[in-house]
Coordinates of C-alpha atoms in Angstrom, one line a residue:
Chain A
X8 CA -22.7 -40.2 -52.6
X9 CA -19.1 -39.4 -53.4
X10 CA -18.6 -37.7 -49.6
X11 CA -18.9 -40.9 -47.6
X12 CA -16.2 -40.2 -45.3
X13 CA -18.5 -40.5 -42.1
X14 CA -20.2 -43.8 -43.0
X15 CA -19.1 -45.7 -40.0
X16 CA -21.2 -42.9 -37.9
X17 CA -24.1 -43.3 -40.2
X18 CA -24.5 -46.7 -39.8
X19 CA -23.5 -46.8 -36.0
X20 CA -26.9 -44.2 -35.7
X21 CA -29.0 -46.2 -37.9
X22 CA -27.9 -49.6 -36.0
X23 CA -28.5 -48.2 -32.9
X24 CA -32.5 -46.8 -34.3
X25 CA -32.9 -50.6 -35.3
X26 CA -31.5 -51.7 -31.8
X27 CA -34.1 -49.3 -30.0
X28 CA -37.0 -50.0 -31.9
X29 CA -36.4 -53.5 -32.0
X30 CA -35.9 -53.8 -28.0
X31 CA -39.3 -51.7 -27.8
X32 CA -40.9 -54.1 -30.3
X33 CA -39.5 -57.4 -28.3
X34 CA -41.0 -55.7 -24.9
X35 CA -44.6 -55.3 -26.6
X36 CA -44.2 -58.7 -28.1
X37 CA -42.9 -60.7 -25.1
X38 CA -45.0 -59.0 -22.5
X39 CA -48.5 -59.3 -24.7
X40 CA -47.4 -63.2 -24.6
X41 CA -46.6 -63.4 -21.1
X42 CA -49.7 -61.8 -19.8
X43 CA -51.9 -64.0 -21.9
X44 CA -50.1 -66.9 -21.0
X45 CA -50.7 -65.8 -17.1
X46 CA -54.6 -65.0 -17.3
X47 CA -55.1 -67.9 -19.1
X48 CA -53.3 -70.4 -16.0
X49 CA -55.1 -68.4 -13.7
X50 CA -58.4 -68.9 -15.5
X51 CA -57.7 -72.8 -15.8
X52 CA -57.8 -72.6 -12.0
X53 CA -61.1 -71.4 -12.2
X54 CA -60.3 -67.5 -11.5
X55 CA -62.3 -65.5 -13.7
X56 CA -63.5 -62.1 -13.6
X57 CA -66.8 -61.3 -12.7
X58 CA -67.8 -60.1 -16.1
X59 CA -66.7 -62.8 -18.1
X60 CA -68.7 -65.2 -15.9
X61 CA -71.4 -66.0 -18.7
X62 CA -69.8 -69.6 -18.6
X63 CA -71.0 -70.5 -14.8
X64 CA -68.5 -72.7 -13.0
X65 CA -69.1 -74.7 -10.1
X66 CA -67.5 -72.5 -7.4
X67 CA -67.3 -73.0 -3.7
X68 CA -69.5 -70.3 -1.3
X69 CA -66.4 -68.6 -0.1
X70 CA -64.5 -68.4 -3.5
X71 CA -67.9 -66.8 -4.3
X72 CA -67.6 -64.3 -1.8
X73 CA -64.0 -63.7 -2.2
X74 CA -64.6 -62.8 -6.1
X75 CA -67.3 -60.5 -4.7
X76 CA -64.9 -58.7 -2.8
X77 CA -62.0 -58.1 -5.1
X78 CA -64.3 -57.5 -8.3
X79 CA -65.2 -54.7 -6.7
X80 CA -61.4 -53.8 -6.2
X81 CA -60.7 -54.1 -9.9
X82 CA -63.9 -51.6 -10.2
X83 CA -62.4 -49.1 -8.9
X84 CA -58.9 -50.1 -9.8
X85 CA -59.7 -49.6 -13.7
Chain B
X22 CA -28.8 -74.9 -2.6
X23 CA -26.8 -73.8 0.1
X24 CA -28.1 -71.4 3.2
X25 CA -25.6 -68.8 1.5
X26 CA -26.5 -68.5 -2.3
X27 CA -30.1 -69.2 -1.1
X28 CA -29.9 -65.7 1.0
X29 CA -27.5 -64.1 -2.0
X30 CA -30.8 -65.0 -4.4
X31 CA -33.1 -64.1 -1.6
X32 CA -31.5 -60.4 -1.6
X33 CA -31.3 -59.7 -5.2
X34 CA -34.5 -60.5 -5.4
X35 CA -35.4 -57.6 -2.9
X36 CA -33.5 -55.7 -4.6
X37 CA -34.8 -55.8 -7.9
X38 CA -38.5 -56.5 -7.1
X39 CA -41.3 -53.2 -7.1
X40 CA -39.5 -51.0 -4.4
X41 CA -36.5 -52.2 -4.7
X42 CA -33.1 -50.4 -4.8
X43 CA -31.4 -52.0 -7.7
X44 CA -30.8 -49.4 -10.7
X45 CA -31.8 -46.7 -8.3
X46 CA -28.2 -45.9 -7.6
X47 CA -26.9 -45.7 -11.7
X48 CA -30.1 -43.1 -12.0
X49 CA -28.8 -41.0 -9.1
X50 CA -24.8 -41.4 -10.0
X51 CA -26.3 -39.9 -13.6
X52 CA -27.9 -37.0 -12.2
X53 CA -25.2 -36.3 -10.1
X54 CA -23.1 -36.2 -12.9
X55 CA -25.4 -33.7 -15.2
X56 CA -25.3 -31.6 -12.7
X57 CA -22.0 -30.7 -11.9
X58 CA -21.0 -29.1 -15.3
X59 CA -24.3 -26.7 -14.7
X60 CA -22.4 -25.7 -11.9
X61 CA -18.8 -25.3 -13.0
X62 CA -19.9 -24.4 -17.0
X63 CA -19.7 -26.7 -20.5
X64 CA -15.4 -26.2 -21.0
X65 CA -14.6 -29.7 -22.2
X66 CA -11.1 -29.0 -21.2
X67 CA -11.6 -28.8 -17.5
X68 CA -14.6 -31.5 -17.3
X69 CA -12.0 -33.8 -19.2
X70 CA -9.2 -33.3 -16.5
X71 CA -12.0 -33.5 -13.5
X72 CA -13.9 -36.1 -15.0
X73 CA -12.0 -38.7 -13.4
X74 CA -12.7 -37.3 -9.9
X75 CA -16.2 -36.2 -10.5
X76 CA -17.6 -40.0 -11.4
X77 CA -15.4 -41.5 -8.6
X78 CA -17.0 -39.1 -6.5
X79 CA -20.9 -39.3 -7.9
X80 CA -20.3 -43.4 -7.5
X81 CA -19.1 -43.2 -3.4
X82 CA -22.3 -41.6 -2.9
X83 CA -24.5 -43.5 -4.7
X84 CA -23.0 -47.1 -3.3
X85 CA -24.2 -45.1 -0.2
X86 CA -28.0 -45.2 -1.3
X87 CA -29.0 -48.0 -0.2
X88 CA -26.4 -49.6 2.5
X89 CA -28.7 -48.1 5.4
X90 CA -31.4 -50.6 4.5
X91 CA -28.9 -53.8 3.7
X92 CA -29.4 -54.9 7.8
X93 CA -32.2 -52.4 8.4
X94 CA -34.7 -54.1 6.5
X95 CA -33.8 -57.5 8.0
X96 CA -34.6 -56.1 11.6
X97 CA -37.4 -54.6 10.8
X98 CA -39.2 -57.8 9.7
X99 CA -37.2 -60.3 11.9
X100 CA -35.2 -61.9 9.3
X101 CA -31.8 -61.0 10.5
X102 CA -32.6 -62.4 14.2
X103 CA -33.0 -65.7 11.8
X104 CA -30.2 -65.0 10.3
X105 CA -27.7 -64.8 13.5
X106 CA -29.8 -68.1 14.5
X107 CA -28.7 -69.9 11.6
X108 CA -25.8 -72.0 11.5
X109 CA -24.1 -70.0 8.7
X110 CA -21.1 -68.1 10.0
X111 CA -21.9 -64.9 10.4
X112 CA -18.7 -63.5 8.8
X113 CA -19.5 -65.5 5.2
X114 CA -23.6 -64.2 5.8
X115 CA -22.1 -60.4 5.9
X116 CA -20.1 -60.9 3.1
X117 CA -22.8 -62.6 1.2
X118 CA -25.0 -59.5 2.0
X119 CA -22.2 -57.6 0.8
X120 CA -21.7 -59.3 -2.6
X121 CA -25.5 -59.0 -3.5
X122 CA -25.3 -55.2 -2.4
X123 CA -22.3 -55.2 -4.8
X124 CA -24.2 -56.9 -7.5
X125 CA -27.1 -54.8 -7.7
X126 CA -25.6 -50.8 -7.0
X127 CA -21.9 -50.9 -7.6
X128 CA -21.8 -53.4 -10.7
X129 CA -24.5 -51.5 -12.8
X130 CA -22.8 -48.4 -11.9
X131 CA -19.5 -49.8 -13.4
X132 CA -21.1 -50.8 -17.0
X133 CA -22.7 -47.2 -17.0
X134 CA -19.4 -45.2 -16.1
X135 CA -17.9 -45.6 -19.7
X136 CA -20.9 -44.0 -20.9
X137 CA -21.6 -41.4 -18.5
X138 CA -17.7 -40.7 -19.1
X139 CA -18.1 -39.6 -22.5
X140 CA -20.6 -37.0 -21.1
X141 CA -17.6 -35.6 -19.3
X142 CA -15.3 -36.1 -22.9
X143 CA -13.0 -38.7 -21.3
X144 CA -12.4 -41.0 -24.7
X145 CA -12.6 -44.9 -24.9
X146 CA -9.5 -46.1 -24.1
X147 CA -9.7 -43.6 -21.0
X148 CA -12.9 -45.0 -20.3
X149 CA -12.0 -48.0 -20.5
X150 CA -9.0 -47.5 -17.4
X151 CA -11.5 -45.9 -15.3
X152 CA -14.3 -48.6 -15.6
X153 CA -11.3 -50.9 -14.8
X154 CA -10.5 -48.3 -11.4
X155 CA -14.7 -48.5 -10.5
X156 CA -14.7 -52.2 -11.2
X157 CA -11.9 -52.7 -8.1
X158 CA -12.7 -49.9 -6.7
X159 CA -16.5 -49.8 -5.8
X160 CA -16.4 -53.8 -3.9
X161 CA -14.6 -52.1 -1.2
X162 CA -16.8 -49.1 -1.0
X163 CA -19.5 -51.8 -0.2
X164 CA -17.0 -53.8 1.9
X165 CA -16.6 -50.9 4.3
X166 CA -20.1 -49.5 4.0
X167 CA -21.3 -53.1 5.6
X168 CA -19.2 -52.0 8.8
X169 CA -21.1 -48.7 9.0
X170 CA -24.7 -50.2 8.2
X171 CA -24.0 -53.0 10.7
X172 CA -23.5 -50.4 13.3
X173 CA -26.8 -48.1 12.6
X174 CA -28.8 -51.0 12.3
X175 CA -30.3 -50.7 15.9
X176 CA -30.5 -46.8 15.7
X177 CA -33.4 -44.5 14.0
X178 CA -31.9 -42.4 11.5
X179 CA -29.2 -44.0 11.0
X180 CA -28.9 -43.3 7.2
X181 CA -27.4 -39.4 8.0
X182 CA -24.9 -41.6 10.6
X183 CA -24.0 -44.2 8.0
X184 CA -22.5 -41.5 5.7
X185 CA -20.8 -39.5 8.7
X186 CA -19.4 -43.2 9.8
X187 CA -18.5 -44.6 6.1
X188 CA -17.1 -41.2 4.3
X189 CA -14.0 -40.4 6.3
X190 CA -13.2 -44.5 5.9
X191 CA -13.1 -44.6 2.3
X192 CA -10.7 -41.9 2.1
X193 CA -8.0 -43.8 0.8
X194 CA -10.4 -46.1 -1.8
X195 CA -11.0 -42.1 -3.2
X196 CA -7.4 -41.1 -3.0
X197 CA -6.0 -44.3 -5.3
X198 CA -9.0 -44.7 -7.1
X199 CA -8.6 -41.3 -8.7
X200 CA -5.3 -40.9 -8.9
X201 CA -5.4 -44.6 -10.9
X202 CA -7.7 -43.2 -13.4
X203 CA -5.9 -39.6 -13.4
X204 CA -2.7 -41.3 -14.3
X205 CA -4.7 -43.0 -17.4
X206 CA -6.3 -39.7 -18.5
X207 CA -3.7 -37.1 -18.3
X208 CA -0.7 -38.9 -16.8
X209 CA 2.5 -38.4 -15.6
X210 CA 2.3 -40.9 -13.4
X211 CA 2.2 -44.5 -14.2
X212 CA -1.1 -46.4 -14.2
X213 CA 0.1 -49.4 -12.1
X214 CA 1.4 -47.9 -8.9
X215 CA -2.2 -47.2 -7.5
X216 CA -3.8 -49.1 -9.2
X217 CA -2.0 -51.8 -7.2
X218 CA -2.3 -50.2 -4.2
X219 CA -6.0 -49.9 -4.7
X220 CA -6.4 -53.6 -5.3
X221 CA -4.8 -54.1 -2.3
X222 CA -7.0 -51.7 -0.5
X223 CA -9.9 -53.7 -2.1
X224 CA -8.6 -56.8 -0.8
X225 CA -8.0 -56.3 2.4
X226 CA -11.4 -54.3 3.2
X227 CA -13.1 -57.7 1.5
X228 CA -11.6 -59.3 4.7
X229 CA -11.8 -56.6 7.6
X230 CA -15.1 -55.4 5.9
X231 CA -17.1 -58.5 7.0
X232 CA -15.4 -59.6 10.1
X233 CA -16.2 -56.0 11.5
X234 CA -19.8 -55.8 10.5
X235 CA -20.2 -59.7 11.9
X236 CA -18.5 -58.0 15.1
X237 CA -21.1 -55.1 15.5
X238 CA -23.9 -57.0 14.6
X239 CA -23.1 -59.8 17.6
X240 CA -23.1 -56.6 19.9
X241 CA -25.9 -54.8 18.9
X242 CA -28.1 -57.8 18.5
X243 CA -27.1 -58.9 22.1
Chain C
X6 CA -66.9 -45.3 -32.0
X7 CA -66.6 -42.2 -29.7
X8 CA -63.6 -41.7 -27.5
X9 CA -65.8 -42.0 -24.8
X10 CA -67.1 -45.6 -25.4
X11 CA -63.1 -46.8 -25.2
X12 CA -63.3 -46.2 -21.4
X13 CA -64.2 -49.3 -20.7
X14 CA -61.3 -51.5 -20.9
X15 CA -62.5 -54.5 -22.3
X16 CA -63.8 -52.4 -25.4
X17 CA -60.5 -50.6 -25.4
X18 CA -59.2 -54.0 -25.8
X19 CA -61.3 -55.2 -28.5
X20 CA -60.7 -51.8 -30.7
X21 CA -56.8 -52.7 -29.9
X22 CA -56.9 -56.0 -31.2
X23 CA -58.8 -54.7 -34.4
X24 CA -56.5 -51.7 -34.8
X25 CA -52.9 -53.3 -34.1
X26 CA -52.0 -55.2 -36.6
X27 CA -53.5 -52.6 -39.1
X28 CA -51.2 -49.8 -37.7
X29 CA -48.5 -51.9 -37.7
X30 CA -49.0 -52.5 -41.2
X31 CA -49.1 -49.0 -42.2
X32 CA -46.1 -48.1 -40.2
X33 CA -43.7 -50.7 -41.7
X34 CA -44.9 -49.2 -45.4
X35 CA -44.7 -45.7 -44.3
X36 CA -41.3 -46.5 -42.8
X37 CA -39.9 -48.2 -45.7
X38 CA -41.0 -44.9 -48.5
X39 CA -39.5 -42.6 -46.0
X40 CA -36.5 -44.4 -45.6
X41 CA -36.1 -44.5 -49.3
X42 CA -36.8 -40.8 -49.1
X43 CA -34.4 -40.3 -47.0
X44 CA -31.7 -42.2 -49.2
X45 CA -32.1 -40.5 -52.3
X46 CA -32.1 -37.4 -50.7
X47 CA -28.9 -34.9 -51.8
X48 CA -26.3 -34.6 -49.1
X49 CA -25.8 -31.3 -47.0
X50 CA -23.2 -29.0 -49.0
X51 CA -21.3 -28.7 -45.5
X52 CA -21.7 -31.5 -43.5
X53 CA -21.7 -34.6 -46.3
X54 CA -23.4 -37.3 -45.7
X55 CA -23.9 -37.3 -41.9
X56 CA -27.1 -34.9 -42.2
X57 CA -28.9 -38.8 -43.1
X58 CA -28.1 -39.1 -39.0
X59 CA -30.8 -35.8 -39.0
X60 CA -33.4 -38.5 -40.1
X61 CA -33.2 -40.3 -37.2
X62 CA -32.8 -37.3 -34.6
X63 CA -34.9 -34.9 -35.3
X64 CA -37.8 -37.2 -35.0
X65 CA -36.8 -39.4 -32.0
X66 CA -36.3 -35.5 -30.3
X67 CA -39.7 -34.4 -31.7
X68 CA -41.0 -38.1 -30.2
X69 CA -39.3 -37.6 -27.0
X70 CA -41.9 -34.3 -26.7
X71 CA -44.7 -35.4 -28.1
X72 CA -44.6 -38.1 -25.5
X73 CA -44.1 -36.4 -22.9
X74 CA -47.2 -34.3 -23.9
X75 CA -48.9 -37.2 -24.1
X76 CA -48.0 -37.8 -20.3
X77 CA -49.7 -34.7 -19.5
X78 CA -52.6 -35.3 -20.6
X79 CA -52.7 -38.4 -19.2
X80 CA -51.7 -36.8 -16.0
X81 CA -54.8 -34.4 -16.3
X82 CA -57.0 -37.2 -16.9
X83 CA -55.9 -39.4 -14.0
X84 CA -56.2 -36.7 -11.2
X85 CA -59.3 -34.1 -12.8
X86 CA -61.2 -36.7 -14.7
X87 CA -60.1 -40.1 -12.8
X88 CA -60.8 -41.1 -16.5
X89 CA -60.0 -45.1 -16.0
X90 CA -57.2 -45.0 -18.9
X91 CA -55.2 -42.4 -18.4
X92 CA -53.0 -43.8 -16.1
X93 CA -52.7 -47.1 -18.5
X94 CA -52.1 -44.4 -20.9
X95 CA -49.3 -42.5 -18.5
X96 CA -47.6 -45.8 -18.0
X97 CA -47.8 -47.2 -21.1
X98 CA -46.0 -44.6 -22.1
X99 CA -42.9 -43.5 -20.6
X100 CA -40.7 -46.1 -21.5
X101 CA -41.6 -45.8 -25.1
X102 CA -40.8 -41.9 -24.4
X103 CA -37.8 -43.1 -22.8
X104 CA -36.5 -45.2 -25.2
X105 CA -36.9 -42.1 -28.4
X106 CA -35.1 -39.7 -26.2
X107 CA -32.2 -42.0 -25.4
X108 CA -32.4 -42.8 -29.0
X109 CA -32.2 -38.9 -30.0
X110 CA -29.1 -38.8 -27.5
X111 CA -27.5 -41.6 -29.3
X112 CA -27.7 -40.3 -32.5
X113 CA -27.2 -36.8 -31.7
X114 CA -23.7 -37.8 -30.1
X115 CA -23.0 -40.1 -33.0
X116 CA -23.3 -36.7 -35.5
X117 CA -21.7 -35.1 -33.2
X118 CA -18.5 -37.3 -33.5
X119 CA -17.6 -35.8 -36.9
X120 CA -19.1 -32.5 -36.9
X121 CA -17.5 -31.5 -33.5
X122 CA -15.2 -34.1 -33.1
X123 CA -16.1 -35.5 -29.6
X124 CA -18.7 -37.7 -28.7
X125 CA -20.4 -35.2 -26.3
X126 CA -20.3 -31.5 -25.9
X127 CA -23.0 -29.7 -23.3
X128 CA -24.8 -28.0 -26.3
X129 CA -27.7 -26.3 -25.8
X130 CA -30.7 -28.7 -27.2
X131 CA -28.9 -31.9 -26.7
X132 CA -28.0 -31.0 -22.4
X133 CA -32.0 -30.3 -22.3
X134 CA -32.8 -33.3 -24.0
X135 CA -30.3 -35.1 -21.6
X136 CA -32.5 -33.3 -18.5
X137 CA -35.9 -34.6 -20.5
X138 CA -34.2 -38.5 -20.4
X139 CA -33.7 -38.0 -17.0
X140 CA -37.2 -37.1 -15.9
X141 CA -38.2 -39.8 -17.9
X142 CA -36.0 -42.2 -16.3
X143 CA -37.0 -40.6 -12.7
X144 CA -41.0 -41.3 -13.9
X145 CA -40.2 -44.8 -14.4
X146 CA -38.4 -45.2 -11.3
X147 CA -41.7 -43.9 -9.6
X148 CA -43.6 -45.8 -11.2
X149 CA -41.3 -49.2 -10.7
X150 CA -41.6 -48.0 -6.5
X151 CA -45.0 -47.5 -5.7
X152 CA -46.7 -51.0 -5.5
X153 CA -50.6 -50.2 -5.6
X154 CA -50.9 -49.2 -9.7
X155 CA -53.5 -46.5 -8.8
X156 CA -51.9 -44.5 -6.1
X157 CA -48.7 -45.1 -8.2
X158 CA -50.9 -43.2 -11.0
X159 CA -51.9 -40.2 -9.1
X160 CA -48.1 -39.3 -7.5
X161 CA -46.8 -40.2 -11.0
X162 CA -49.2 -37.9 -12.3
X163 CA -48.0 -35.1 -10.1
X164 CA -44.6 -35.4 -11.1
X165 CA -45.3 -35.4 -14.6
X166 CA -47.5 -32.4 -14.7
X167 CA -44.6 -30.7 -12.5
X168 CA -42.7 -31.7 -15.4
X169 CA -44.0 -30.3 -18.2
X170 CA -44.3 -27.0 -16.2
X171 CA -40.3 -27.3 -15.4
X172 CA -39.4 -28.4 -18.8
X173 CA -39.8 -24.9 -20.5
X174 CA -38.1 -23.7 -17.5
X175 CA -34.9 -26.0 -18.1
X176 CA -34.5 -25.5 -21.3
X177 CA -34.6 -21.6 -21.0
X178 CA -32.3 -21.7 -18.1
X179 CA -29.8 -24.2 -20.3
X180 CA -29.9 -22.1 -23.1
X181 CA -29.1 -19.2 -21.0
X182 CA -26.0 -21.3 -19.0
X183 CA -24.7 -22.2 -22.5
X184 CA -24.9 -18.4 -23.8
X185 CA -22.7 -17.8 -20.7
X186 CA -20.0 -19.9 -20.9
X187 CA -19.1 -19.1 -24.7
X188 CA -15.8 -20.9 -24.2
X189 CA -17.5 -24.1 -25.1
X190 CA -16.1 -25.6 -28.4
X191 CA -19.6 -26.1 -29.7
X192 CA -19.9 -24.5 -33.7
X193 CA -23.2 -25.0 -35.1
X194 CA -23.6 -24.9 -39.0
X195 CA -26.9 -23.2 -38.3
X196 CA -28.9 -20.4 -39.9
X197 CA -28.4 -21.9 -43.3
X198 CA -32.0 -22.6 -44.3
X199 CA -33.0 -26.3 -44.8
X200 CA -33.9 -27.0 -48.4
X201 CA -37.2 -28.9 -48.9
X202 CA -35.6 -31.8 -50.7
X203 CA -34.2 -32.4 -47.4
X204 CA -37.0 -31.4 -45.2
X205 CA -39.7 -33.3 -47.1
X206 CA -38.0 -37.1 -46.3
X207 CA -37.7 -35.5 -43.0
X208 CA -41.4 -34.7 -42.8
X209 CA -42.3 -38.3 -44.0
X210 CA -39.4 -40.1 -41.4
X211 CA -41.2 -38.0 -38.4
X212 CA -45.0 -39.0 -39.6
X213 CA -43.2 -42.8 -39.8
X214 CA -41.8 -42.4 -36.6
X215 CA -44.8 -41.3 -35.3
X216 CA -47.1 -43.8 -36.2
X217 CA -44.8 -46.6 -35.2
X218 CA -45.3 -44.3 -31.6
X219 CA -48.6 -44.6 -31.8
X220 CA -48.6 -48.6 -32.6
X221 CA -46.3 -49.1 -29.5
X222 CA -48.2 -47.2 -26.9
X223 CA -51.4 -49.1 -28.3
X224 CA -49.8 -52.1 -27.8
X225 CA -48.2 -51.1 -24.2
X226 CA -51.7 -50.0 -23.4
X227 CA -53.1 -53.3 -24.0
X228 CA -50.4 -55.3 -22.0
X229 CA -50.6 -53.5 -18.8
X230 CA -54.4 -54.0 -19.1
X231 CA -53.4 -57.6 -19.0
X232 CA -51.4 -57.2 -16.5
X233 CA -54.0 -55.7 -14.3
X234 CA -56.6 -58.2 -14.8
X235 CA -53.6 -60.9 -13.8
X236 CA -53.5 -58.5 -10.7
X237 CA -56.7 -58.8 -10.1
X238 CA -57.4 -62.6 -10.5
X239 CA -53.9 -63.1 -8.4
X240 CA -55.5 -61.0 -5.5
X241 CA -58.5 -63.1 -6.0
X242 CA -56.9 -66.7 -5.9
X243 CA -55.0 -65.4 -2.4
X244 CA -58.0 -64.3 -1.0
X245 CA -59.9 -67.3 -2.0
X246 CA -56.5 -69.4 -1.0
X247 CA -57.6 -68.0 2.6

């Protein structure tokens, strides 16, 4: 390692590798979080998908009828 | 919160929200500026002494993008009949419209230019005078752009008008914004002369800009 | 488990939660020999000590591909097979593609800083990897415009399958444009073969890189499954607000 007269360049490139990855990493991270944090205030307000309904909650006729309808969306949607 | 920044919010949000226009206009100032050395070759010489011109250029037409939707939109849904309703003056409204038009297209498109400046070998002290010429210059591209918007808002098609109507006007934003940053990348000239004289520009279109486009909308909504 | 039992989501799920944090794992210990690799490796006899910068590139550029590929399979699978996670797949993974090109572009003009001596020049390979960022950038946008996450699959699928037809295209008309104009001050060291104590660190960086790929599109694929169930149960608590 005697030729080090670029080093500044070097560490510029690998500083901006750890930048990029590390943004990438922060998205996955932050967004896992943030969708698990929605679906599960959604679920405290009694929202839950059709599959998962092994736990029966008391639900109104029309909310009924309303999950019906947009379980069938999500069919087709995934 | 006032009616104003509740309406400055309300219109960044448009803008950044799915469909929005926001960041749209850095992507298309990009491409425009990739493509022009396919079309003149790679010389670094020449794209260094154009350069200037070329991103000046590339960012009038992409503070275009979106302008034909700034009051278009608002029609369309009702909003802007509201909106002359209110007891907001109409002038401050504009220029509030204005400023969040500014925020999302023209700002973004100043942090980018340094970068999409070395594509075109301009180096960073260089960059740095132009970003300076984009950051005073591009307000009043937006400034007079609301004029031109607020006249096409009644009319179908009135994107392809908008241009025809806002080009020729911001001739002289072109002609001192260039030759600003030309003086800073190849000189003879000195920086400050139209530099000034661009600020100037700036500032007065901040005035006319809004008053006009108040003007035209008081007609057309009539 | 066969590749077709992951189709249903919430089993994708499931083998994502097992399989994450294993991945992950094996990428950071991968990472961390090849980076050691790539430390002790000798220096280029001509271009010093920048050729460690070729550690980084070359596998963000080989990334930047692979993804793209990746796309187009996806693509395939959302409009022949309407296979339910291709399109997670497809948008999973374009701004992890994204992100590697940008990165090769980054790097690539930071070598090119002392080898060339400006930060840019419109060399052959890095102008069609500047194109490839582009396209990528001009998915996402489609992607960020269309509101309805399956018709924004299908016209996103289009455009990538139109994409990896072009791409070939661009880069043999770029190399062709730069053979042309011979007046550009680019001076490659090239044709000098690579000696394996260099190309076998480089071998281990790209497999590094390419598991930490793998690990992030997992984990992207996973999210945006989320985020269509939070879709789903918003669209169900308007309609039931109704």
């Amino acid at each position: 390692m005697e030729t080090t007269a670029h080093i500044d360049f070097i560490a510029a490139a690998y500083a901006a590798a750890v930048i990029v990855v590390g943004v990438l990493i922060a998205w996955v991270t932050l967004d896992y979080r943030a969708q698990g944090r929605r679906i599960a205030e959604l679920e405290l307000q009694g929202f839950t998908r059709r599959s998962d309904t092994t736990s029966a909650r008391p639900t109104s006729p029309a909310k009924e009828a309303a999950r019906e309808q947009t379980a069938e969306q999500s069919a087709e949607q995934a | 919160m006032t009616p104003l920044t509740a309406l400055l919010v309300r219109d960044m949000r448009i803008a950044m929200r799915v469909g929005g226009s926001a960041l749209m206009g850095v992507l298309f100032f990009l491409v425009v500026v990739t493509l022009i050395p396919f079309a003149i070759g790679p010389d670094l010489a020449l794209l260094k002494r154009i350069g200037p011109a070329i991103l000046w250029l590339a960012a009038l037409l992409a503070s275009l993008l979106a302008l034909d939707r700034l009051f278009a939109g608002d029609h369309d849904d009702g909003s802007l009949d509201l909106i002359l309703m209110g007891r907001a003056p109409l002038e401050l409204v504009v220029a509030t419209k204005g400023l969040a038009h500014w925020l999302t297209t023209g700002l973004p498109l100043v942090i980018c230019a340094p970068l999409i400046g070395l594509l075109l070998n301009l180096d960073l002290p260089e960059d740095g005078a132009l970003m300076l010429t984009l950051f005073v210059g591009t307000p009043a591209l937006t400034f007079i752009g609301l004029v031109g918007a607020a006249i096409a808002v009644t009319l179908r098609r009135g994107g392809l008008l908008l241009a025809v109507i806002v080009l020729p006007l911001t001739v002289p934003i072109l002609i001192f914004g260039v030759a600003a940053a030309n003086a800073a990348v190849t000189g003879p000239t000195a920086f400050g002369t139209p530099f000034t004289i661009l600020c100037a520009l700036t500032l007065a279109s901040l005035v006319v800009g809004p008053f006009a486009a108040a003007a035209a909308l008081r007609q057309e909504m009539e | 488990m066969a590749l077709i039992d992951l189709a249903n989501p919430s089993r994708f799920l499931k083998f994502a939660n097992g399989a994450i944090p294993w991945l992950a794992g094996v990428t950071v210990l991968v990472f961390a020999f090849a980076l050691e690799q790539a430390m002790i490796a000798p220096d280029d006899y001509q271009q010093g000590a920048t050729v460690k910068i070729m550690y980084l590139h070359v596998p963000s550029a080989w990334l930047g591909m692979l993804c793209w590929g990746l796309m187009s399979v996806a693509a395939l699978g959302t409009l022949v097979w309407r296979h339910p996670l291709a399109d997670v797949t497809a948008k999973a993974a374009a701004p992890i593609g994204a992100a590697f090109t940008l990165l090769c572009l980054v790097t690539g003009s930071l070598w090119g800083r002392p080898e060339w001596g400006t930060y840019w020049v419109w060399d052959a390979r890095l102008t069609s990897e500047l194109v490839l960022f582009l396209l990528y950038l001009a998915v996402i946008a489609l992607w960020n415009t269309v509101e309805d996450p399956s018709r924004a699959a299908r016209a996103v699928a289009v455009l990538t399958l139109v994409g990896a037809i072009d791409l070939p295209i661009i880069k043999f008309s770029v190399d062709w444009w730069n053979t042309l104009h011979q007046g550009a001050s680019v001076f490659r060291v090239g044709g000098s073969t690579i000696y394996p104590t260099i190309l076998l660190p480089l071998f281990i960086m790209a497999g590094a890189f390419t598991l930490l790929f793998i690990t992030l599109v997992l984990a992207a694929m996973r999210n945006e499954i989320l985020r269509r169930r939070v879709r789903t149960l918003q669209l169900m608590q308007a309609s039931a607000a109704n």
